[in-house]
């Protein structure tokens, strides 16, 4: 990977109209996350300048490159999508990685619907966003209206499938006359509860997973079934190495193969598994996407101290 630094880079960002649900766009005010309502992408006013700190940008690019090299070392020549998880990190960090790497880092993941919505309206549309947090039905309709939302990776009920499909279909229809910015069907990962933990979301392995995938594939024209996702047991993640197989990853791979067989698919579905602590073991078992946050951006502070701009 070739590194390119633009030490004087700035970007004009959009700012949401203040409301009771807005995130603070300020270098001094904290980023207050209200997880009930995403920002409205249509509401914009002033456009503050977004600056990139050269030393911070250099560190971020170096850390991203290190993760990419580790992925490549165990990928056996496969292309693996690296989603840089930027939750509670400022938009400046995202812009630095997007602008100052060659080729540009385009895939970024967020856990909070409102935070994703506000960052999406501030940052270039060339960024491809992933919603990776717990999906609430109240969020689904507004998330699907974000045109450069690439994927929702936490779909675990039929109701959420239906809400995402209906909302994305509306966006595709309303954007059909704009050939310069076409809106694609929204990618979906069906989340599977591979560990069986009550605290974890996800469809049960077996018939429930197959049925949910069938609903996306056969009944949701505004969605695209990309594959399956899991967030396994923490203890298993910590014990995972390239040599030590994670039971959750093995289970997800088996579920993927079952879905392909039962739906009679002529294409392979991807596996989205692996985070900062276990992504190398996940890639070795066939993961096509890993979600890495703290290893790239550094440890996260308290939510109450997070800022959307610095």
C-alpha positions as a printed NumPy array, in Angstrom:
array([[  0.   ,   0.   ,   0.   ],
       [  1.385,   3.442,  -0.948],
       [  0.991,   6.127,   1.688],
       [  0.202,   9.679,   0.624],
       [ -0.044,  12.578,   3.042],
       [ -1.692,  15.92 ,   2.405],
       [ -0.499,  17.944,   5.36 ],
       [ -2.664,  20.98 ,   4.658],
       [ -5.872,  19.136,   3.937],
       [ -9.18 ,  20.721,   4.856],
       [-12.733,  19.775,   4.036],
       [-15.957,  21.743,   4.103],
       [-18.423,  19.839,   6.231],
       [-22.163,  20.154,   6.502],
       [-23.692,  20.844,   9.869],
       [-27.092,  19.683,  11.065],
       [-29.729,  22.18 ,  12.068],
       [-29.671,  22.179,  15.883],
       [-32.408,  20.143,  17.493],
       [-33.036,  18.201,  20.655],
       [-31.512,  15.15 ,  18.959],
       [-28.469,  16.772,  17.316],
       [-24.87 ,  15.862,  18.015],
       [-22.681,  18.769,  19.004],
       [-20.562,  19.975,  16.055],
       [-17.879,  21.755,  18.007],
       [-14.312,  21.344,  19.149],
       [-15.338,  22.133,  22.712],
       [-18.755,  20.575,  23.179],
       [-19.1  ,  16.821,  23.761],
       [-20.709,  14.476,  21.252],
       [-23.985,  13.609,  22.945],
       [-25.29 ,  10.361,  21.502],
       [-29.054,   9.977,  21.458],
       [-29.645,   6.476,  20.114],
       [-33.356,   6.957,  19.49 ],
       [-33.398,   9.089,  16.338],
       [-30.9  ,   9.319,  13.448],
       [-30.02 ,  12.709,  12.029],
       [-32.022,  13.87 ,   9.03 ],
       [-29.635,  13.968,   6.024],
       [-31.761,  16.66 ,   4.37 ],
       [-31.292,  19.189,   7.19 ],
       [-28.164,  21.294,   6.613],
       [-27.077,  24.897,   7.093],
       [-23.61 ,  26.295,   7.807],
       [-20.554,  24.429,   6.53 ],
       [-17.641,  24.573,   8.999],
       [-14.146,  23.788,   7.772],
       [-12.799,  20.386,   8.802],
       [ -9.057,  20.349,   9.407],
       [ -6.738,  17.358,   9.539],
       [ -3.854,  17.277,  11.99 ],
       [ -0.754,  15.987,  10.13 ],
       [  0.683,  13.979,  13.026],
       [ -2.674,  12.378,  13.814],
       [ -3.21 ,  11.545,  10.139],
       [  0.224,   9.938,   9.88 ],
       [ -0.435,   7.768,  12.941],
       [ -3.869,   6.687,  11.678],
       [ -2.567,   5.728,   8.243],
       [  0.312,   3.775,   9.789],
       [ -2.065,   1.872,  12.07 ],
       [ -4.437,   1.132,   9.192],
       [ -1.565,  -0.119,   7.066],
       [ -0.426,  -2.411,   9.884],
       [ -3.882,  -4.004,  10.087],
       [ -4.031,  -4.393,   6.301],
       [ -0.663,  -6.143,   6.315],
       [ -1.801,  -8.525,   9.048],
       [ -4.969,  -9.318,   7.097],
       [ -3.006,  -9.936,   3.897],
       [ -0.62 , -12.276,   5.699],
       [ -3.429, -14.738,   6.521],
       [ -5.832, -14.106,   3.615],
       [ -4.189, -16.576,   1.209],
       [ -4.63 , -14.186,  -1.708],
       [ -8.311, -13.44 ,  -1.051],
       [ -9.705,  -9.918,  -1.013],
       [-10.935,  -9.126,   2.5  ],
       [-12.926,  -5.963,   3.177],
       [-11.565,  -3.956,   6.096],
       [-14.215,  -1.864,   7.842],
       [-12.604,   0.813,  10.001],
       [-14.918,   1.152,  13.004],
       [-15.044,   4.859,  13.789],
       [-17.735,   5.032,  16.469],
       [-17.235,   7.912,  18.916],
       [-14.24 ,   9.095,  16.882],
       [-14.313,  12.529,  15.222],
       [-15.146,  12.994,  11.566],
       [-11.658,  14.486,  11.12 ],
       [-10.132,  11.038,  11.699],
       [-12.387,   9.463,   9.087],
       [-11.572,  12.139,   6.532],
       [ -7.848,  11.707,   7.183],
       [ -7.991,   7.986,   6.421],
       [-10.265,   8.516,   3.427],
       [ -8.172,  11.261,   1.829],
       [ -4.649,  10.303,   2.73 ],
       [ -4.388,   6.65 ,   1.76 ],
       [ -3.893,   5.224,  -1.722],
       [ -6.212,   3.628,  -2.641],
       [ -8.59 ,   5.515,  -0.34 ],
       [-10.045,   3.746,   2.68 ],
       [-13.77 ,   3.867,   1.919],
       [-15.442,   1.447,   4.352],
       [-16.261,   2.849,   7.807],
       [-18.482,   1.357,  10.496],
       [-20.676,   3.048,  13.081],
       [-22.688,   1.662,  16.001],
       [-25.078,   4.554,  16.629],
       [-27.668,   5.528,  14.043],
       [-27.656,   9.237,  14.82 ],
       [-23.873,   9.472,  14.778],
       [-23.731,   7.702,  11.418],
       [-26.379,  10.024,   9.996],
       [-24.564,  13.181,  11.005],
       [-21.164,  11.97 ,   9.845],
       [-22.642,  10.862,   6.517],
       [-23.902,  14.365,   5.791],
       [-20.578,  15.95 ,   6.798],
       [-18.244,  13.682,   4.857],
       [-17.804,  12.807,   1.157],
       [-20.392,  10.581,  -0.459],
       [-17.544,   8.392,  -1.723],
       [-17.382,   6.926,   1.794],
       [-19.327,   3.675,   2.132],
       [-20.923,   3.398,   5.552],
       [-21.687,   0.242,   7.507],
       [-24.17 ,   0.18 ,  10.368],
       [-22.838,  -2.468,  12.74 ],
       [-24.651,  -1.68 ,  15.991],
       [-27.794,  -3.221,  17.387],
       [-30.554,  -2.328,  14.929],
       [-33.772,  -0.958,  16.39 ],
       [-36.907,  -0.891,  14.266],
       [-37.221,   2.856,  14.88 ],
       [-33.835,   3.377,  13.206],
       [-34.312,   1.136,  10.195],
       [-36.389,   3.443,   8.003],
       [-34.137,   6.486,   8.404],
       [-30.904,   4.545,   8.069],
       [-32.037,   3.092,   4.742],
       [-32.517,   6.643,   3.426],
       [-28.773,   7.389,   3.69 ],
       [-27.723,   6.986,   0.035],
       [-24.14 ,   5.867,   0.687],
       [-25.036,   3.401,   3.424],
       [-23.367,   0.293,   2.011],
       [-24.581,  -2.299,   4.483],
       [-26.577,  -2.973,   7.63 ],
       [-24.748,  -5.809,   9.358],
       [-27.113,  -6.52 ,  12.244],
       [-30.391,  -7.631,  10.659],
       [-32.019, -10.227,  12.893],
       [-35.816, -10.066,  12.412],
       [-38.288, -10.135,   9.545],
       [-39.79 ,  -6.81 ,  10.648],
       [-36.431,  -5.075,  10.245],
       [-35.987,  -6.626,   6.803],
       [-39.369,  -5.276,   5.741],
       [-38.718,  -1.781,   7.121],
       [-35.305,  -1.523,   5.476],
       [-36.64 ,  -2.774,   2.157],
       [-39.605,  -0.383,   2.064],
       [-37.514,   2.646,   2.984],
       [-34.692,   1.844,   0.565],
       [-37.208,   1.27 ,  -2.224],
       [-38.608,   4.766,  -1.619],
       [-35.127,   6.275,  -1.824],
       [-34.286,   4.389,  -5.023],
       [-37.554,   5.52 ,  -6.604],
       [-37.112,   9.167,  -5.606],
       [-33.516,   9.189,  -6.896],
       [-34.187,   7.443, -10.201],
       [-33.86 ,  10.668, -12.204],
       [-30.368,  11.455, -10.893],
       [-28.017,   9.413, -13.06 ],
       [-24.952,  11.1  , -11.541],
       [-25.659,   9.687,  -8.063],
       [-27.487,   6.379,  -8.465],
       [-28.712,   4.689,  -5.288],
       [-27.988,   0.982,  -5.09 ],
       [-29.933,  -1.692,  -3.203],
       [-28.851,  -1.757,   0.421],
       [-26.471,  -4.513,   1.444],
       [-27.517,  -6.719,   4.35 ],
       [-25.779,  -9.171,   6.637],
       [-28.09 , -11.435,   8.589],
       [-26.794, -11.613,  12.15 ],
       [-26.597, -15.104,  13.637],
       [-26.377, -15.803,  17.367],
       [-23.675, -18.439,  17.05 ],
       [-22.813, -18.514,  20.757],
       [-26.377, -19.018,  22.004],
       [-25.937, -16.278,  24.612],
       [-29.123, -14.539,  25.729],
       [-27.284, -11.217,  25.758],
       [-26.471, -11.512,  22.051],
       [-28.777, -10.541,  19.199],
       [-29.153, -12.618,  16.08 ],
       [-31.226, -15.301,  14.437],
       [-30.964, -18.812,  15.809],
       [-28.789, -21.111,  13.686],
       [-30.749, -23.437,  11.419],
       [-34.273, -22.826,  10.056],
       [-34.569, -19.309,  11.529],
       [-31.395, -18.138,   9.805],
       [-32.41 , -19.739,   6.509],
       [-35.89 , -18.174,   6.646],
       [-34.531, -14.69 ,   7.334],
       [-32.001, -14.963,   4.511],
       [-34.78 , -16.151,   2.197],
       [-36.866, -13.083,   3.07 ],
       [-33.975, -10.803,   2.102],
       [-33.046, -12.71 ,  -1.044],
       [-36.489, -13.481,  -2.461],
       [-38.886, -10.891,  -1.026],
       [-36.824,  -7.69 ,  -0.737],
       [-35.84 ,  -6.208,  -4.118],
       [-34.369,  -3.069,  -2.532],
       [-31.971,  -5.152,  -0.428],
       [-29.003,  -7.318,  -1.361],
       [-28.071, -10.32 ,   0.761],
       [-24.308, -10.018,   1.161],
       [-23.858, -12.74 ,   3.743],
       [-23.938, -13.603,   7.435],
       [-22.44 , -11.857,  10.469],
       [-21.694, -12.861,  14.034],
       [-20.381, -11.287,  17.209],
       [-19.354, -14.344,  19.152],
       [-18.584, -14.986,  22.792],
       [-15.917, -12.681,  24.234],
       [-13.97 , -15.55 ,  25.791],
       [-13.775, -17.315,  22.44 ],
       [-12.615, -14.116,  20.743],
       [ -9.807, -13.615,  23.239],
       [ -8.658, -17.196,  22.758],
       [ -8.672, -16.967,  18.953],
       [ -5.387, -17.093,  17.045],
       [ -4.63 , -18.011,  13.429],
       [ -3.902, -21.511,  14.773],
       [ -6.786, -21.778,  17.284],
       [-10.206, -21.944,  15.592],
       [-13.077, -19.972,  17.101],
       [-16.249, -22.067,  17.539],
       [-18.443, -19.11 ,  16.601],
       [-16.598, -18.639,  13.326],
       [-16.905, -22.34 ,  12.509],
       [-20.651, -22.168,  13.233],
       [-21.153, -19.112,  11.011],
       [-19.324, -20.806,   8.16 ],
       [-21.602, -23.841,   8.509],
       [-24.682, -21.6  ,   8.527],
       [-23.49 , -19.811,   5.392],
       [-23.079, -23.122,   3.593],
       [-26.548, -24.21 ,   4.748],
       [-28.168, -21.001,   3.468],
       [-26.47 , -21.286,   0.075],
       [-27.701, -24.872,  -0.244],
       [-31.268, -24.266,   0.971],
       [-31.764, -21.156,  -1.181],
       [-30.109, -22.736,  -4.205],
       [-27.801, -19.758,  -4.65 ],
       [-25.342, -19.721,  -7.513],
       [-23.08 , -17.231,  -5.747],
       [-21.092, -17.432,  -2.543],
       [-22.246, -15.451,   0.472],
       [-19.609, -13.676,   2.508],
       [-18.817, -14.096,   6.178],
       [-18.537, -10.954,   8.297],
       [-16.671, -11.985,  11.421],
       [-13.604, -10.825,  13.255],
       [-12.791,  -7.666,  15.215],
       [ -9.666,  -6.134,  16.752],
       [ -8.912,  -9.084,  19.038],
       [ -9.593, -11.952,  16.645],
       [ -9.619, -10.783,  13.028],
       [ -6.619, -12.853,  11.94 ],
       [ -8.258, -16.081,  13.088],
       [-11.484, -15.018,  11.365],
       [ -9.735, -14.322,   8.066],
       [ -7.949, -17.652,   8.193],
       [-11.355, -19.359,   8.535],
       [-12.687, -17.555,   5.469],
       [-14.047, -14.21 ,   6.657],
       [-14.587, -11.797,   3.777],
       [-14.985,  -8.785,   6.057],
       [-13.411,  -7.751,   9.352],
       [-14.437,  -4.848,  11.595],
       [-11.485,  -3.208,  13.329],
       [-11.728,  -0.11 ,  15.502],
       [ -9.388,   0.463,  18.44 ],
       [ -6.376,  -1.086,  16.69 ],
       [ -6.692,   1.66 ,  14.059],
       [ -8.147,   4.63 ,  15.948],
       [ -6.896,   3.939,  19.473],
       [ -8.903,   3.316,  22.605],
       [-12.235,   5.103,  22.958],
       [-12.906,   7.447,  25.835],
       [-16.252,   7.854,  27.595],
       [-19.21 ,   8.493,  25.322],
       [-19.916,  11.738,  27.187],
       [-16.531,  13.134,  26.114],
       [-16.697,  12.174,  22.433],
       [-16.684,  14.958,  19.825],
       [-17.886,  14.854,  16.261],
       [-15.314,  17.468,  15.207],
       [-11.994,  18.461,  16.736]])
